[in-house]
Amino acid sequence: MTVHSHPEATVPQRLRILFISPEVEPFAKTGGLADVAGALPKALARLGHDVRVLMPKYRGVERLSGPLTPVIARLRVPIADRTAEGALLEGRMAASLPIYFLAQDHYYDRDGLYGTSDGDYWDNCERFVFFCRAAVEALRSLGWTPQVIHANDWQSALVSVYLETLYRDDPALAKIGTLFTIHNLAYQGVFWHYDMPMTGFGWDLFTPAGIEFYGKINFLKGGLVFSDLLTTVSRTYAREIQTAEFGCGLEGVLQERSRALHGVINGIDYEAWNPASDAAIPKGYTAEDLQGKSACKLALQEELGLVPEPVPLLGMVTRLAEQKGLSLVLEALPALLAEGVQLALLGSGEPTIERAFSEATSEHRGRVAVRLGYDAALARRIYAGADCFLMPSRYEPCGLGQLISLRYGTVPLVRWTGGLVDTVKEFDSAKQAGTGFGFAPFSSEALLECVRRALGVYRQPALWTRLRRNAMAEDFSWEASAREYVSLYRKAVKAAALP
Ligand code: ADP
């Protein structure tokens, strides 16, 4: 009898995965991608895979990483008609999790990752062409070849393009599967066409079917066109970005690749975010014993100068950007305060929004508290001390704030968009099921109506406790998402093996 092997059998159980990201927590961070890159590879390693991470060696990295070992002392990378030289250094993210840092001081030894407060660095195209091409060049001499490369955001998007074009015939690199993740479609890495020779690609790639986009080079588009599989950070956002409203001009490309595009929700680190052991909050608590949460609320009111009354306290921790729907909060504020609520907001970002909230504080002292700036510890005290967490985002690829609030038993009030749809469930009083409240129209009336619904339940303490416990019983830790990525990696490996 002939035994036919199942196709699954061609992909080994333990995968070799190279995770490429322009930022990785705790080494360098500007946004949510760093959190993902800091946590997902660890979860993959815990599942038993041979995962390694690659990022640029920015200024200050070595202070956080400890001593690094050179693994490729001289890495030569063609850039335009020159050769730029870098080096690959190895450190550890965890005991069995190596991280490679690509060193090239001219490109990466700077104050910022992508720019300063004056704007983006003028040579970002060159810096990330180098990053992507060096990643591919390094694999030719590293002595370790991944079966799958997981690249993230525009800065690492060209890796798939190199593998599919200039390095296509290199037997050492053949059959590497590629998966590319979009963390926020609004950032695409768009550069003028004069930079095209720097990439080493022929002009035949500078077409609508390649990396050309309205007369310019678009890195992200390269990742979308040339990777075996694509993901974004929630199922709803994966659908939304195929429409003109959310597609940032790339909806056509995404529609064409619709079969390759998947949504995998981000997790949060359940050890690092734990109200029972959080050192930044005044009193710990659990779903069974929520008393500590009331103490956290009172302490927060006192810390922020809010009247220490038992009224509903709404919290926000957010970038102050148009995306986050802050105009709705400002519009609804008088009516919200008329409902008797207090608002505690921590955020930083656009000066006009900062100013508007500062003015609201002085107008409504004792009932609205605003802290401008980035403050990780205060953020935790807001997650713990607030009754509800407000996220009226215009769009939200995944969103972490609502996941943290669920974990802290703080009821999320969200706009139904992107990852917020996939992670918050409207509370149903009759069934006592659900974890929060939401609204769909992008309007202050809809926001207000949503808050009123929440307050209706807040006034019924037993029901409210039930709702909090439902929230705390949700599990958005990384393990489930890491497993989803693994099954997609296997798909990518198979796709790459096809002739
Ligand atoms: P985005 O990545 O679009 O900013 P997310 O909700 O995905 O939004 O992630 C934001 C993360 O950054 C959350 O963990 C939030 O607590 C944190 N954060 C945002 N602003 C601040 C701030 N001013 N101080 C402290 N933490 C902040």
Coordinates of C-alpha atoms and ligand atoms in Angstrom, one line a residue:
M1 CA 0.0 0.0 0.0
T2 CA 1.3 3.4 -0.9
V3 CA 1.1 6.0 1.9
H4 CA 0.6 9.5 0.5
S5 CA 2.0 12.1 2.8
H6 CA -0.4 14.8 3.9
P7 CA 0.6 18.2 2.5
E8 CA 1.0 19.5 6.1
A9 CA 3.8 17.0 6.5
T10 CA 6.0 19.0 4.1
V11 CA 6.2 21.9 6.6
P12 CA 8.0 20.9 9.7
Q13 CA 6.5 21.4 13.1
R14 CA 9.2 23.8 14.3
L15 CA 9.5 26.7 12.0
R16 CA 12.4 29.0 11.5
I17 CA 11.0 32.5 11.5
L18 CA 12.7 35.8 10.9
F19 CA 10.7 38.7 12.3
I20 CA 11.7 42.1 10.8
S21 CA 10.6 45.3 12.3
P22 CA 11.8 48.9 12.3
E23 CA 11.0 49.1 16.1
V24 CA 10.9 46.6 18.9
E25 CA 10.0 47.3 22.6
P26 CA 12.1 47.8 24.7
F27 CA 14.8 48.9 22.4
A28 CA 13.0 51.5 20.2
K29 CA 9.4 52.6 20.1
T30 CA 7.2 55.2 18.4
G31 CA 4.0 53.3 18.4
G32 CA 2.0 50.1 18.7
L33 CA 4.2 48.1 16.3
A34 CA 7.0 48.1 18.9
D35 CA 4.6 46.5 21.4
V36 CA 3.7 43.8 18.9
A37 CA 7.4 43.2 17.9
G38 CA 8.3 43.0 21.6
A39 CA 5.7 40.5 22.5
L40 CA 4.7 38.3 19.4
P41 CA 8.2 36.8 18.9
K42 CA 8.3 35.8 22.5
A43 CA 4.9 34.1 22.2
L44 CA 6.1 32.3 19.1
A45 CA 9.3 31.1 20.9
R46 CA 7.1 29.9 23.7
L47 CA 5.2 27.8 21.2
G48 CA 8.6 26.2 20.4
H49 CA 9.6 27.9 17.1
D50 CA 13.0 29.1 16.2
V51 CA 12.2 32.8 15.9
R52 CA 14.8 35.6 15.5
V53 CA 14.2 39.3 15.3
L54 CA 15.9 41.9 13.2
M55 CA 15.9 45.7 13.7
P56 CA 18.2 48.7 13.0
K57 CA 20.7 49.5 15.7
Y58 CA 19.5 53.0 16.6
R59 CA 21.4 55.3 19.0
G60 CA 21.1 54.0 22.6
V61 CA 20.1 50.5 21.7
E62 CA 23.2 49.0 23.3
R63 CA 22.5 50.6 26.7
L64 CA 19.3 48.5 26.8
S65 CA 20.5 45.4 25.1
G66 CA 23.7 44.8 27.0
P67 CA 26.8 43.6 25.1
L68 CA 26.3 42.5 21.5
T69 CA 28.2 39.9 19.6
P70 CA 29.2 40.7 16.0
V71 CA 27.9 37.9 13.7
I72 CA 28.6 39.6 10.3
A73 CA 31.5 42.1 10.8
R74 CA 31.3 43.6 7.3
L75 CA 28.0 43.5 5.5
R76 CA 28.3 45.0 2.1
V77 CA 25.1 46.3 0.5
P78 CA 24.7 47.9 -2.9
I79 CA 23.0 51.3 -2.7
A80 CA 22.6 53.1 -6.1
D81 CA 26.0 52.8 -7.7
R82 CA 27.9 52.5 -4.4
T83 CA 28.3 50.0 -1.7
A84 CA 27.3 50.8 1.9
E85 CA 28.8 48.8 4.6
G86 CA 27.1 47.7 7.8
A87 CA 27.4 45.0 10.4
L88 CA 25.1 42.5 12.1
L89 CA 25.3 42.2 15.8
E90 CA 23.5 39.7 17.9
G91 CA 21.8 40.1 21.3
R92 CA 19.0 38.3 23.2
M93 CA 15.3 39.3 23.7
A94 CA 14.8 36.2 25.9
A95 CA 16.8 33.1 26.7
S96 CA 16.0 31.3 23.4
L97 CA 15.2 34.4 21.3
P98 CA 18.1 36.1 19.4
I99 CA 17.7 39.6 18.1
Y100 CA 19.9 40.9 15.3
F101 CA 20.7 44.6 15.2
L102 CA 21.7 46.0 11.9
A103 CA 24.5 48.6 12.6
Q104 CA 25.2 51.4 10.2
D105 CA 26.0 54.5 12.2
H106 CA 25.6 57.0 9.3
Y107 CA 22.0 55.9 8.9
Y108 CA 20.9 54.9 12.4
D109 CA 23.0 56.6 15.0
R110 CA 20.7 59.6 15.3
D111 CA 18.3 61.2 17.8
G112 CA 15.1 59.9 16.4
L113 CA 14.0 56.7 14.6
Y114 CA 12.4 58.3 11.5
G115 CA 12.9 62.0 12.2
T116 CA 12.8 64.8 14.7
S117 CA 10.2 67.3 15.8
D118 CA 11.3 69.3 12.6
G119 CA 10.1 66.5 10.4
D120 CA 11.1 63.2 8.8
Y121 CA 14.8 62.6 8.0
W122 CA 15.5 63.6 4.4
D123 CA 17.2 60.3 3.6
N124 CA 14.5 57.9 5.0
C125 CA 14.2 56.2 1.6
E126 CA 18.0 55.4 1.6
R127 CA 17.9 54.4 5.3
F128 CA 15.2 51.8 4.8
V129 CA 16.3 50.6 1.3
F130 CA 19.5 49.8 3.2
F131 CA 17.6 48.1 6.0
C132 CA 15.6 45.8 3.6
R133 CA 18.4 45.0 1.3
A134 CA 20.9 44.4 4.1
A135 CA 18.4 42.0 5.7
V136 CA 18.4 39.9 2.5
E137 CA 22.2 40.2 2.0
A138 CA 22.7 39.1 5.6
L139 CA 20.8 35.9 5.0
R140 CA 23.4 34.9 2.4
S141 CA 26.2 34.7 4.9
L142 CA 24.5 34.2 8.3
G143 CA 24.5 30.4 8.3
W144 CA 20.8 30.4 9.3
T145 CA 18.0 30.7 6.8
P146 CA 14.4 31.2 7.8
Q147 CA 11.6 29.3 6.2
V148 CA 9.4 32.4 6.6
I149 CA 10.0 36.1 7.0
H150 CA 7.5 38.2 8.8
A151 CA 8.0 41.9 7.8
N152 CA 6.2 44.8 9.3
D153 CA 5.1 48.2 8.0
W154 CA 6.6 50.2 5.2
Q155 CA 10.1 50.3 6.6
S156 CA 10.6 46.6 6.0
A157 CA 8.2 46.2 3.1
L158 CA 10.9 46.0 0.4
V159 CA 12.3 42.7 1.8
S160 CA 9.6 40.8 -0.1
V161 CA 10.3 42.8 -3.2
Y162 CA 14.0 42.0 -3.2
L163 CA 13.4 38.3 -2.6
E164 CA 11.0 38.2 -5.6
T165 CA 13.1 40.3 -8.0
L166 CA 16.9 40.9 -7.6
Y167 CA 17.5 37.8 -5.4
R168 CA 15.0 35.5 -7.0
D169 CA 17.6 33.2 -8.5
D170 CA 19.7 32.9 -5.3
P171 CA 19.3 29.2 -4.3
A172 CA 20.0 30.1 -0.6
L173 CA 17.0 32.3 -0.5
A174 CA 14.6 30.4 -2.7
K175 CA 11.5 29.2 -1.1
I176 CA 11.4 31.6 1.8
G177 CA 7.8 32.3 2.5
T178 CA 6.9 36.0 3.2
L179 CA 4.2 37.5 5.4
F180 CA 3.8 41.2 5.6
T181 CA 1.8 43.0 8.3
I182 CA 0.1 46.4 8.0
H183 CA -0.1 48.0 11.4
N184 CA -1.5 51.4 10.1
L185 CA -2.2 51.9 6.4
A186 CA -1.9 55.6 6.7
Y187 CA 1.9 55.4 6.8
Q188 CA 3.2 54.1 3.5
G189 CA 6.8 55.3 2.9
V190 CA 6.3 57.4 -0.3
F191 CA 9.3 58.9 -2.0
W192 CA 10.0 60.7 -5.2
H193 CA 10.9 58.7 -8.3
Y194 CA 14.5 60.1 -8.4
D195 CA 15.2 57.7 -5.5
M196 CA 14.4 54.7 -7.8
P197 CA 18.0 54.0 -8.8
M198 CA 18.9 53.7 -5.1
T199 CA 16.8 50.6 -4.7
G200 CA 18.6 48.7 -7.4
F201 CA 15.3 47.7 -9.0
G202 CA 14.8 48.2 -12.7
W203 CA 12.4 50.8 -14.0
D204 CA 10.2 47.9 -15.1
L205 CA 9.1 47.8 -11.4
F206 CA 8.1 51.4 -11.5
T207 CA 4.6 50.7 -12.9
P208 CA 1.1 50.5 -11.3
A209 CA 1.6 46.8 -11.1
G210 CA 4.8 47.3 -9.1
I211 CA 5.9 49.9 -6.6
E212 CA 4.8 53.0 -8.5
F213 CA 2.0 55.0 -6.9
Y214 CA 0.8 58.2 -8.5
G215 CA 4.3 58.9 -9.9
K216 CA 6.1 58.1 -6.7
I217 CA 7.8 55.1 -5.1
N218 CA 5.5 53.5 -2.5
F219 CA 7.3 51.0 -0.2
L220 CA 4.2 49.7 1.5
K221 CA 2.7 48.9 -1.9
G222 CA 5.7 46.8 -2.7
G223 CA 5.0 44.7 0.4
L224 CA 1.4 44.4 -0.6
V225 CA 2.2 43.3 -4.1
F226 CA 5.2 41.0 -3.5
S227 CA 4.5 39.2 -0.2
D228 CA 3.0 35.7 -0.2
L229 CA 0.5 36.6 2.5
L230 CA -0.7 39.8 4.1
T231 CA -2.1 40.5 7.4
T232 CA -3.4 43.4 9.4
V233 CA -4.2 43.7 13.0
S234 CA -7.9 42.9 13.1
R235 CA -10.5 41.2 10.9
T236 CA -12.7 44.3 10.6
Y237 CA -9.8 46.5 9.6
A238 CA -8.8 43.9 7.0
R239 CA -12.2 44.4 5.5
E240 CA -12.3 48.2 5.9
I241 CA -9.0 48.8 4.2
Q242 CA -10.4 47.3 1.0
T243 CA -12.8 50.3 0.8
A244 CA -12.2 53.8 -0.4
E245 CA -13.1 55.2 3.0
F246 CA -10.2 53.4 4.8
G247 CA -7.9 52.3 2.0
C248 CA -5.7 55.4 1.8
G249 CA -5.6 55.0 -2.0
L250 CA -4.4 51.4 -1.8
E251 CA -7.9 49.8 -1.6
G252 CA -7.6 48.6 -5.2
V253 CA -4.3 46.8 -4.5
L254 CA -5.8 45.3 -1.4
Q255 CA -8.9 44.2 -3.2
E256 CA -6.8 42.4 -5.7
R257 CA -4.9 40.6 -2.9
S258 CA -8.0 40.0 -0.9
R259 CA -7.5 36.2 -0.8
A260 CA -4.1 36.6 0.7
L261 CA -5.2 39.2 3.3
H262 CA -6.0 38.1 6.8
G263 CA -6.8 39.9 10.1
V264 CA -5.0 38.8 13.2
I265 CA -5.9 40.7 16.4
N266 CA -3.0 42.0 18.6
G267 CA -2.7 40.7 22.1
I268 CA -1.3 42.4 25.2
D269 CA 1.2 41.1 27.7
Y270 CA -1.0 39.7 30.5
E271 CA 1.9 39.6 32.9
A272 CA 2.8 43.3 32.3
W273 CA -0.8 44.4 32.4
N274 CA -2.3 42.8 35.5
P275 CA -4.4 44.8 38.1
A276 CA -3.5 42.3 40.7
S277 CA 0.2 43.0 40.6
D278 CA 0.5 46.4 38.9
A279 CA 3.1 48.3 40.9
A280 CA 2.0 51.7 39.5
I281 CA -1.6 51.5 41.0
P282 CA -2.4 52.3 44.6
K283 CA -4.2 49.1 45.3
G284 CA -4.4 45.8 43.5
Y285 CA -7.6 44.0 42.7
T286 CA -9.1 41.0 40.9
A287 CA -12.4 40.1 39.2
E288 CA -13.5 38.3 42.4
D289 CA -12.5 41.1 44.7
L290 CA -13.0 44.5 43.1
Q291 CA -12.6 46.6 46.2
G292 CA -9.2 47.7 45.3
K293 CA -10.6 49.3 42.1
S294 CA -12.7 51.7 44.2
A295 CA -9.6 52.7 46.1
C296 CA -7.8 53.3 42.7
K297 CA -10.7 55.5 41.6
L298 CA -10.6 57.7 44.7
A299 CA -6.8 58.0 44.5
L300 CA -7.0 59.0 40.9
Q301 CA -9.6 61.7 41.6
E302 CA -7.4 63.1 44.3
E303 CA -4.2 62.9 42.2
L304 CA -5.9 64.8 39.3
G305 CA -7.8 67.3 41.4
L306 CA -11.2 65.9 40.5
V307 CA -14.0 66.2 43.1
P308 CA -13.8 62.9 45.1
E309 CA -17.4 62.0 44.6
P310 CA -18.9 58.7 43.7
V311 CA -19.8 59.8 40.2
P312 CA -19.0 57.9 37.0
L313 CA -15.4 58.6 35.9
L314 CA -14.5 58.3 32.2
G315 CA -10.9 57.8 31.3
M316 CA -8.9 58.3 28.1
V317 CA -5.2 57.6 27.4
T318 CA -4.4 58.4 23.8
R319 CA -2.4 60.1 21.2
L320 CA -4.1 63.4 20.5
A321 CA -4.6 62.9 16.8
E322 CA -7.6 63.4 14.6
Q323 CA -7.9 59.6 14.2
K324 CA -8.9 59.2 17.8
G325 CA -12.2 61.0 17.5
L326 CA -11.4 63.7 20.1
S327 CA -13.5 66.3 18.3
L328 CA -16.6 64.2 19.3
V329 CA -15.5 64.3 23.0
L330 CA -15.0 68.0 22.9
E331 CA -18.4 68.5 21.2
A332 CA -20.2 66.2 23.6
L333 CA -18.4 67.5 26.7
P334 CA -21.1 69.9 28.1
A335 CA -23.8 67.3 27.7
L336 CA -21.6 64.6 29.2
L337 CA -20.9 66.8 32.2
A338 CA -24.7 67.5 32.5
E339 CA -25.0 63.7 33.0
G340 CA -22.9 64.0 36.1
V341 CA -19.7 62.3 34.8
Q342 CA -16.1 63.3 35.3
L343 CA -13.4 63.0 32.6
A344 CA -9.7 62.1 33.1
L345 CA -7.6 62.4 30.0
L346 CA -3.9 61.7 29.4
G347 CA -2.5 62.4 26.0
S348 CA -0.1 64.2 23.8
G349 CA 0.0 65.1 20.2
E350 CA -1.5 67.8 18.0
P351 CA -1.2 71.3 19.6
T352 CA -4.7 72.4 18.6
I353 CA -6.2 69.4 20.4
E354 CA -4.0 69.8 23.4
R355 CA -5.1 73.4 23.7
A356 CA -8.8 72.6 23.3
F357 CA -8.6 70.1 26.2
S358 CA -6.5 72.4 28.4
E359 CA -9.2 75.1 28.0
A360 CA -11.9 72.5 28.9
T361 CA -10.0 71.8 32.1
S362 CA -10.0 75.4 33.2
E363 CA -13.6 75.8 32.4
H364 CA -14.7 72.7 34.3
R365 CA -12.2 72.5 37.1
G366 CA -12.8 69.5 39.4
R367 CA -14.8 67.6 36.8
V368 CA -12.4 67.5 33.8
A369 CA -8.7 66.7 34.3
V370 CA -6.3 66.8 31.5
R371 CA -2.6 65.8 31.6
L372 CA -0.5 66.4 28.6
G373 CA 2.5 64.3 27.9
Y374 CA 3.5 60.7 27.9
D375 CA 3.3 59.1 31.3
A376 CA 3.3 55.3 31.5
A377 CA 2.5 55.1 35.2
L378 CA -0.4 57.6 35.2
A379 CA -1.8 55.7 32.2
R380 CA -2.0 52.6 34.4
R381 CA -3.7 54.6 37.2
I382 CA -6.3 55.8 34.7
Y383 CA -6.9 52.3 33.4
A384 CA -7.4 51.1 36.9
G385 CA -9.2 54.1 38.4
A386 CA -11.7 55.0 35.7
D387 CA -15.1 53.3 35.5
C388 CA -15.3 53.5 31.7
F389 CA -12.6 53.9 29.0
L390 CA -13.5 56.1 26.0
M391 CA -12.3 55.3 22.5
P392 CA -14.4 57.1 19.9
S393 CA -11.9 56.5 17.1
R394 CA -12.6 57.5 13.5
Y395 CA -10.6 54.4 12.5
E396 CA -8.7 51.9 14.7
P397 CA -6.5 49.1 13.1
C398 CA -6.6 47.2 16.4
G399 CA -6.4 49.4 19.4
L400 CA -4.7 48.5 22.7
G401 CA -6.4 50.8 25.1
Q402 CA -9.7 48.8 25.0
L403 CA -7.8 45.6 25.6
I404 CA -6.0 47.0 28.6
S405 CA -9.3 48.4 30.0
L406 CA -11.0 45.0 29.6
R407 CA -8.1 43.5 31.6
Y408 CA -8.6 46.2 34.3
G409 CA -12.3 45.8 34.5
T410 CA -12.8 49.3 33.1
V411 CA -15.8 49.2 30.7
P412 CA -14.8 50.2 27.2
L413 CA -17.1 52.7 25.3
V414 CA -16.0 52.6 21.7
R415 CA -16.9 53.6 18.2
W416 CA -17.6 50.5 16.1
T417 CA -14.6 50.5 13.8
G418 CA -11.7 48.2 13.1
G419 CA -10.3 46.2 16.0
L420 CA -12.8 47.8 18.4
V421 CA -15.6 45.8 16.7
D422 CA -13.7 42.6 17.1
T423 CA -12.8 43.0 20.8
V424 CA -15.7 44.7 22.5
K425 CA -19.2 43.2 22.8
E426 CA -22.2 45.3 23.5
F427 CA -23.6 44.6 26.9
D428 CA -27.0 43.0 27.0
S429 CA -28.7 43.6 30.3
A430 CA -31.3 40.8 29.9
K431 CA -28.7 38.2 29.1
Q432 CA -26.1 39.8 31.3
A433 CA -23.6 39.2 28.5
G434 CA -21.2 41.5 26.8
T435 CA -18.2 43.6 27.8
G436 CA -18.8 47.2 26.9
F437 CA -20.8 49.7 24.8
G438 CA -20.4 51.0 21.3
F439 CA -21.8 53.4 18.7
A440 CA -21.5 53.6 14.9
P441 CA -22.2 57.0 13.5
F442 CA -19.2 59.4 13.9
S443 CA -21.2 62.0 15.8
S444 CA -21.3 63.5 19.2
E445 CA -24.9 62.6 19.6
A446 CA -24.2 58.9 19.0
L447 CA -21.3 59.1 21.5
L448 CA -23.6 60.7 24.1
E449 CA -26.3 58.1 23.6
C450 CA -23.7 55.4 24.1
V451 CA -22.5 57.0 27.3
R452 CA -26.1 57.2 28.5
R453 CA -26.6 53.5 27.9
A454 CA -23.5 52.7 29.9
L455 CA -24.7 55.0 32.8
G456 CA -28.0 53.2 32.8
V457 CA -26.2 50.0 33.7
Y458 CA -23.7 51.9 36.0
R459 CA -26.7 52.9 38.2
Q460 CA -27.5 49.2 38.8
P461 CA -24.5 48.1 40.9
A462 CA -25.0 44.3 40.6
L463 CA -25.4 44.5 36.9
W464 CA -22.3 46.8 36.6
T465 CA -20.2 44.3 38.6
R466 CA -21.3 41.6 36.3
L467 CA -20.3 43.7 33.3
R468 CA -16.9 44.3 34.8
R469 CA -16.4 40.7 35.5
N470 CA -17.4 39.8 31.9
A471 CA -14.7 42.3 30.7
M472 CA -12.1 40.8 33.0
A473 CA -12.9 37.3 31.9
E474 CA -11.9 38.1 28.3
D475 CA -8.6 36.8 27.1
F476 CA -6.6 38.9 24.7
S477 CA -3.2 37.5 25.6
W478 CA -0.8 36.7 22.8
E479 CA -1.0 33.0 22.7
A480 CA -4.1 32.6 20.5
S481 CA -2.9 35.2 18.0
A482 CA 0.6 33.7 17.9
R483 CA -1.1 30.4 16.9
E484 CA -3.0 32.1 14.2
Y485 CA 0.3 33.6 12.8
V486 CA 1.9 30.1 12.9
S487 CA -0.8 28.7 10.7
L488 CA -0.4 31.6 8.3
Y489 CA 3.4 31.1 8.3
R490 CA 2.8 27.5 7.2
K491 CA 0.5 28.7 4.4
A492 CA 3.2 31.2 3.3
V493 CA 5.9 28.5 3.3
K494 CA 3.6 26.4 1.1
A495 CA 2.8 29.3 -1.2
A496 CA 6.5 30.0 -1.6
A497 CA 7.3 26.4 -2.5
L498 CA 4.9 26.5 -5.5
P499 CA 6.8 26.8 -8.7
Ligands
ADP1 P1 -2.1 53.9 18.7 O1 -1.1 52.8 18.5 O2 -2.9 54.3 17.5 O3 -1.6 55.1 19.4 P2 -3.3 52.0 20.6 O4 -4.6 52.0 21.4 O5 -3.1 50.8 19.7 O6 -3.3 53.3 19.8 O7 -2.0 52.0 21.5 C1 -1.8 53.1 22.3 C2 -0.9 52.7 23.5 O8 -0.1 53.8 23.9 C3 -1.8 52.2 24.6 O9 -1.1 51.2 25.3 C4 -1.9 53.5 25.5 O10 -2.1 53.2 26.8 C5 -0.5 54.1 25.2 N1 -0.5 55.6 25.3 C6 -1.0 56.5 24.4 N2 -0.8 57.7 24.8 C7 -0.2 57.7 26.0 C8 0.3 58.7 26.9 N3 0.2 60.0 26.7 N4 0.9 58.2 28.0 C9 1.1 56.9 28.3 N5 0.6 56.0 27.5 C10 0.0 56.3 26.3

